[in-house]
CSV table of C-alpha atoms in Angstrom, one decimal:
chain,number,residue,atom,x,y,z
E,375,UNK,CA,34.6,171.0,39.2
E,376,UNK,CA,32.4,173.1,37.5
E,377,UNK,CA,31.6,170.3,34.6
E,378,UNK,CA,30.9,167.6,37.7
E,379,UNK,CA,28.4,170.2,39.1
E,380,UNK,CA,26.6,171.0,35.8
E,381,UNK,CA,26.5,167.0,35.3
E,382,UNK,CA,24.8,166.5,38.7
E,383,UNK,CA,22.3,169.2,38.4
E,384,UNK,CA,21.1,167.7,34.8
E,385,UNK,CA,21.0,164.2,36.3
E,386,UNK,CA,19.2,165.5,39.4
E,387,UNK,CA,16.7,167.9,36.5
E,388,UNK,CA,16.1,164.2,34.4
E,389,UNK,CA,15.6,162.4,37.9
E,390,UNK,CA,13.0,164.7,38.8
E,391,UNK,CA,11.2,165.2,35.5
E,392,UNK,CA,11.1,161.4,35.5
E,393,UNK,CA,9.7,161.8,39.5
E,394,UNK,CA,7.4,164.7,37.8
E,395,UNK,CA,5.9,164.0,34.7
E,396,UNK,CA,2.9,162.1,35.7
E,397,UNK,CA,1.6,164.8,37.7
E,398,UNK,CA,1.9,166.9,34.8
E,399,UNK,CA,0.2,164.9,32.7
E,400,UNK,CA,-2.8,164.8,35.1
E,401,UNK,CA,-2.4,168.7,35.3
E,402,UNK,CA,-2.3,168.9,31.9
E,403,UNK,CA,-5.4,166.7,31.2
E,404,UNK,CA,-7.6,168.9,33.2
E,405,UNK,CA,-6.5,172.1,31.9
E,406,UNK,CA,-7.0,170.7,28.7
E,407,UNK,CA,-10.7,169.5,29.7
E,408,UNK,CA,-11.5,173.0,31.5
E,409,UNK,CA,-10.6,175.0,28.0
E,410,UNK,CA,-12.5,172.5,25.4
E,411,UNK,CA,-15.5,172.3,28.2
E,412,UNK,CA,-15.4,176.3,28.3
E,413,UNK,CA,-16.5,176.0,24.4
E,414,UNK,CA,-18.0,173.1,23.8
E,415,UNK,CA,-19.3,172.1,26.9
E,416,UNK,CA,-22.0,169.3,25.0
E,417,UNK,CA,-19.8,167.9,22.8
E,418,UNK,CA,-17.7,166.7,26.8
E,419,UNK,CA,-21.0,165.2,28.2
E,420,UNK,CA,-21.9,163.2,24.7
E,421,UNK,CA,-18.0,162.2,25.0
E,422,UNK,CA,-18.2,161.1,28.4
E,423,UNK,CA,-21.7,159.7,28.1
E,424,UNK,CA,-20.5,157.6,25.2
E,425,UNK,CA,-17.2,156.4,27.5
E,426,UNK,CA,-19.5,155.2,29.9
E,427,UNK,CA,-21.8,153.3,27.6
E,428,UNK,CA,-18.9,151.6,25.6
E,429,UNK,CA,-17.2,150.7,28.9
E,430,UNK,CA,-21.2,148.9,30.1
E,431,UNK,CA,-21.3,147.7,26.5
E,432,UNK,CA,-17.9,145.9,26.8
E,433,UNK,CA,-18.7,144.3,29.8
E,434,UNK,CA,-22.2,142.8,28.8
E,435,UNK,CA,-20.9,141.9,25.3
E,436,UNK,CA,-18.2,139.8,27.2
E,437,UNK,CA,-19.8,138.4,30.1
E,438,UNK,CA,-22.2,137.0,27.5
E,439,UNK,CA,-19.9,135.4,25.1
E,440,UNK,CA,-18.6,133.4,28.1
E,441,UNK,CA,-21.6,132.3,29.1
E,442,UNK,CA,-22.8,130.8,25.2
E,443,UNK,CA,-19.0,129.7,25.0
E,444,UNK,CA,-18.7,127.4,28.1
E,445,UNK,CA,-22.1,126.6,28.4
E,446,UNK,CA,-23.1,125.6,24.1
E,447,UNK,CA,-19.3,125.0,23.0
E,448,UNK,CA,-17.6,124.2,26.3
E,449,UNK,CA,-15.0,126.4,25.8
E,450,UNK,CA,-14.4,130.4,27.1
E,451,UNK,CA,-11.5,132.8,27.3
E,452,UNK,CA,-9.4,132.9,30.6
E,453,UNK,CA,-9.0,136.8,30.5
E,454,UNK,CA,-12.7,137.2,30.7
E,455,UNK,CA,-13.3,137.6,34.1
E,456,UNK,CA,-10.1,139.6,34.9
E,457,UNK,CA,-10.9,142.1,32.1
E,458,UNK,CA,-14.9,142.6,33.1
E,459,UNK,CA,-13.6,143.2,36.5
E,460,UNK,CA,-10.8,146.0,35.1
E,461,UNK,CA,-13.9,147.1,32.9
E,462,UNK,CA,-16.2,147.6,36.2
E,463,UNK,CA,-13.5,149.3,37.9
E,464,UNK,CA,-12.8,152.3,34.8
E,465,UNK,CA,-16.9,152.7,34.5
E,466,UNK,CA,-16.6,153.5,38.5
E,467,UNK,CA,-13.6,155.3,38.6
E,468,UNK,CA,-14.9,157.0,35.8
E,469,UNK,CA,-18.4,157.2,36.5
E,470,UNK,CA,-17.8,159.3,39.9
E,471,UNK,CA,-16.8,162.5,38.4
E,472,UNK,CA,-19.6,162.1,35.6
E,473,UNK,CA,-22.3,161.5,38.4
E,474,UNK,CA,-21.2,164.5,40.0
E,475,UNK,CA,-20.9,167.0,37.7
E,476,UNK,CA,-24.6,166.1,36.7
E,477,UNK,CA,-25.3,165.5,40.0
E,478,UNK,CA,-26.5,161.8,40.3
E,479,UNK,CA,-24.9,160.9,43.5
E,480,UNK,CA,-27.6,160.2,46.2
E,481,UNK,CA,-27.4,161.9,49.6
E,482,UNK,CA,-29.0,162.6,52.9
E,483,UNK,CA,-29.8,166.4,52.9
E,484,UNK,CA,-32.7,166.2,55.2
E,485,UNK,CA,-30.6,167.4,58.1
E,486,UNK,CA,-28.6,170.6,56.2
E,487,UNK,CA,-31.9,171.9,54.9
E,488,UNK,CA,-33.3,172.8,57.9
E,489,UNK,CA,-30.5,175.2,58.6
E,490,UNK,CA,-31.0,179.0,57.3
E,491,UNK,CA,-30.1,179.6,53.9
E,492,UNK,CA,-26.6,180.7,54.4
E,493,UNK,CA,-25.4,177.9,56.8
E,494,UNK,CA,-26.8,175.6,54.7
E,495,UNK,CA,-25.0,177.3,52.0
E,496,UNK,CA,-21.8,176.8,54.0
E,497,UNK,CA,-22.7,173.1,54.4
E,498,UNK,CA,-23.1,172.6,51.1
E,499,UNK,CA,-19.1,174.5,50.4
E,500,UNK,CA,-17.9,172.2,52.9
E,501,UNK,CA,-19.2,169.2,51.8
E,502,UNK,CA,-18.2,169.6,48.1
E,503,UNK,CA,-14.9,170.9,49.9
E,504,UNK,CA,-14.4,167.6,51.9
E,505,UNK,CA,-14.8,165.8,48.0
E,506,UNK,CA,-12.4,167.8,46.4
E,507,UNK,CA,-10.0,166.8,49.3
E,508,UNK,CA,-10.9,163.5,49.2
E,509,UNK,CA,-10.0,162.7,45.7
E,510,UNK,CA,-6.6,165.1,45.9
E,511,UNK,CA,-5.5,163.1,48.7
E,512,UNK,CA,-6.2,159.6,47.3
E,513,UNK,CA,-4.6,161.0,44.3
E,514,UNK,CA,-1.1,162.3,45.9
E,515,UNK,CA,-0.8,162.2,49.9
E,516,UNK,CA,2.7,163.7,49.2
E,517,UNK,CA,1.6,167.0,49.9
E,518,UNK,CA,0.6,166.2,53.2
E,519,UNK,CA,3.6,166.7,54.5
E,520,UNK,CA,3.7,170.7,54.2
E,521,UNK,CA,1.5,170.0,57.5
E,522,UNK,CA,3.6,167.9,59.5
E,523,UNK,CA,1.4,164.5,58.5
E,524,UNK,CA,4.2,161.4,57.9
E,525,UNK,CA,2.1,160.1,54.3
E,526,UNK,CA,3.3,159.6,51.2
E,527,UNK,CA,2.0,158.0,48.2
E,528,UNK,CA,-1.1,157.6,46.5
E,529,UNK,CA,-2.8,156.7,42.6
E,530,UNK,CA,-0.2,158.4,40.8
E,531,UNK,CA,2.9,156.8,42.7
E,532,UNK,CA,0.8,153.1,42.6
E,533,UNK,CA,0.2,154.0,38.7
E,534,UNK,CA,3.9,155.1,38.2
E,535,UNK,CA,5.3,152.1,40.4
E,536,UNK,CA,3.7,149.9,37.9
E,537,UNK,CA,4.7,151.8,34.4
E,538,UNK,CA,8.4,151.2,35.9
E,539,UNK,CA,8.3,147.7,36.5
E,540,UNK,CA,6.3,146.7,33.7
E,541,UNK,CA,4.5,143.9,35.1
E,542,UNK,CA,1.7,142.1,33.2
E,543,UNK,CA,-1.9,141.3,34.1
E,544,UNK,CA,-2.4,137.6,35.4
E,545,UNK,CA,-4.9,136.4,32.3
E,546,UNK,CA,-5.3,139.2,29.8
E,547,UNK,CA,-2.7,138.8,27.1
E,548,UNK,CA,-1.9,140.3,23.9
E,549,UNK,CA,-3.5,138.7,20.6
E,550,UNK,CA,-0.4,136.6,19.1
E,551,UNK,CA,-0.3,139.3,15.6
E,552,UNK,CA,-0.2,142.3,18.4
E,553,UNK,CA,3.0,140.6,19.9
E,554,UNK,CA,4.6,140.0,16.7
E,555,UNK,CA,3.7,142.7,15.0
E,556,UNK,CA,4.7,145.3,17.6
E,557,UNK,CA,7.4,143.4,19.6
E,558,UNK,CA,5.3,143.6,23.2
E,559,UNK,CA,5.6,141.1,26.2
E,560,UNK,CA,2.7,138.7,26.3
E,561,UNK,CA,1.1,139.9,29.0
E,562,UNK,CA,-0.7,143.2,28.8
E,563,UNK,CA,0.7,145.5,31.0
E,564,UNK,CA,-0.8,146.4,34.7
E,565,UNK,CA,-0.3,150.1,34.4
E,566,UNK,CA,-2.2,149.8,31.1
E,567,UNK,CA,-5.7,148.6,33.3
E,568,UNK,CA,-4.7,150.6,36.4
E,569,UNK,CA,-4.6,154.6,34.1
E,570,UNK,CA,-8.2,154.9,34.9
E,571,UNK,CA,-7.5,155.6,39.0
E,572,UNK,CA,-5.5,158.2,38.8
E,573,UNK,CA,-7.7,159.6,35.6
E,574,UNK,CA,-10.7,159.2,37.5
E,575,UNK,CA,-10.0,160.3,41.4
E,576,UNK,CA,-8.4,163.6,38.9
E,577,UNK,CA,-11.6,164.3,37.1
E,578,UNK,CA,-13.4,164.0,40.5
E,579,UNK,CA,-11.4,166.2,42.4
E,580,UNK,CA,-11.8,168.7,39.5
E,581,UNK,CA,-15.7,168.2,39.3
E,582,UNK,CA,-15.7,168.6,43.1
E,583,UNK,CA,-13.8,171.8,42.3
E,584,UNK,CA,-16.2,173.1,40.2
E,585,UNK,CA,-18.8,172.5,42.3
E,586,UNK,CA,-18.1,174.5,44.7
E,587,UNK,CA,-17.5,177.3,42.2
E,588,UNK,CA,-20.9,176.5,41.1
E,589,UNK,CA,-22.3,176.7,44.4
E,590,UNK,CA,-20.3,179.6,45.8
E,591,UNK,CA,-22.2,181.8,42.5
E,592,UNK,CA,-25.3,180.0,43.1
E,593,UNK,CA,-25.8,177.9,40.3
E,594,UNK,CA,-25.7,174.9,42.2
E,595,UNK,CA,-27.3,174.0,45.6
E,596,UNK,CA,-25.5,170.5,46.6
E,597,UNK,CA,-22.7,168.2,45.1
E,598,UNK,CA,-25.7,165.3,46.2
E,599,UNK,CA,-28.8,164.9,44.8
E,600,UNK,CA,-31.1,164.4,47.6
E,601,UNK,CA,-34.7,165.9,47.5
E,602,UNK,CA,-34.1,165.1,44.2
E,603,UNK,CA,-34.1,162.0,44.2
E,604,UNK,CA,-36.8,161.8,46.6
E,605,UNK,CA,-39.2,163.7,44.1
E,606,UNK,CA,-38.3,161.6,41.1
E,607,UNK,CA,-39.3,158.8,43.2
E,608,UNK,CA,-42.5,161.0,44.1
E,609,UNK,CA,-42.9,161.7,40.7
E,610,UNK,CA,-43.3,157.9,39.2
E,611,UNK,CA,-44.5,156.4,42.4
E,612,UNK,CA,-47.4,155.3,40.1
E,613,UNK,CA,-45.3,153.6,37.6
E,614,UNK,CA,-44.1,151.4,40.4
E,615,UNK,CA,-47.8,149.8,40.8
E,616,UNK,CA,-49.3,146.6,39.2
């Protein structure tokens, strides 16, 4: 009896490190990020910086070898399109927790600023608040259910349904030496092009997070930039003349 129980509680432990490991992958990713940032907080900027541009990079380089291929040699590659779209997706996915830690998404803040300073402090918690929420629930709605709400799922159970099932993009395949070289299905796999959303909703949840560290200590007024973007415009309004 006692062997049965033992068995059962390391199948149920192996079932629900299976269940678990994604989410502590994601964990681990950002802890991992928070202690390189703490001392080389550059060096993470450049890297993401340089993500960003390869990921633009990739996309013009192939978008315009299709164009000379079907329109000087009649010929192209049917993967093109579907991989410029996943592409476009991981700069966006990606780009939303860049563009908020620097603070390049554009907002209307006409309306908070003309409360006094500490409700518009308050507004500005909330809002970055309402972010971090945002991005943790697309993430995992699982947790939801502490409060009653019937939800479930979310990035990391779409990503992980995928990795299970092993199903392969529609166009995008391997290069024939990849497949038998390394033994892989043809196909390249869809949890391969889908890692970027939960990746990206994680690193904007934990840039919303620290934004309203950030503004809680004052460093920070906004998770937007609004009046700044309205003075930049100010600022080159001349540049914008013939």
């Amino acid at each position: 009896m006692h062997g049965l129980l033992a068995t059962g509680a390391v199948v149920l432990g192996e079932y629900a490190m299976a269940g678990l490991w994604p989410y502590l992958a994601i964990l681990a990713l950002i802890i991992g990020l928070y202690l390189v940032e703490r001392r080389h907080a550059e060096a993470v900027t450049r890297l993401e910086e340089n993500i960003l541009a390869i990921l633009l990079a990739t996309i013009t380089l192939v978008s315009f070898s299709q164009v000379i291929a079907r329109y000087g040699f009649n010929s192209g590659w049917s993967g093109a399109l579907e991989l410029t779209r996943i592409l476009f997706a991981w700069m966006i996915l990606f780009g939303m927790g860049y563009g908020l830690k620097q603070g390049l998404h554009l907002g209307v803040d006409a309306a908070i600023r003309l409360f006094p300073k500490p409700v518009f402090r308050i507004a500005a918690l909330f809002g970055a608040l309402c972010t971090a929420l945002y991005a943790i629930i697309l993430l995992s709605a699982d947790w939801l259910s502490i409060f009653g709400a019937n939800s479930s799922g979310g990035a990391i159970f779409y990503w992980t349904k995928f990795f299970n099932l092993g199903l392969g993009l529609d166009d995008v395949r391997y290069p024939e030496w990849v497949q038998e070289t390394f033994g892989v299905q043809e196909r390249v796999q869809r949890w391969i092009a889908y890692l970027m959303l939960p990746i990206g909703l994680a690193l904007l949840a934990y840039r919303s997070l620290q934004a309203i560290v950030q503004i809680w200590t004052g460093k920070r007024e906004l998770v937007i930039a609004g009046h700044e973007a309205e003075d930049l415009v100010a600022e080159n309004k001349d540049l914008l003349k013939d």
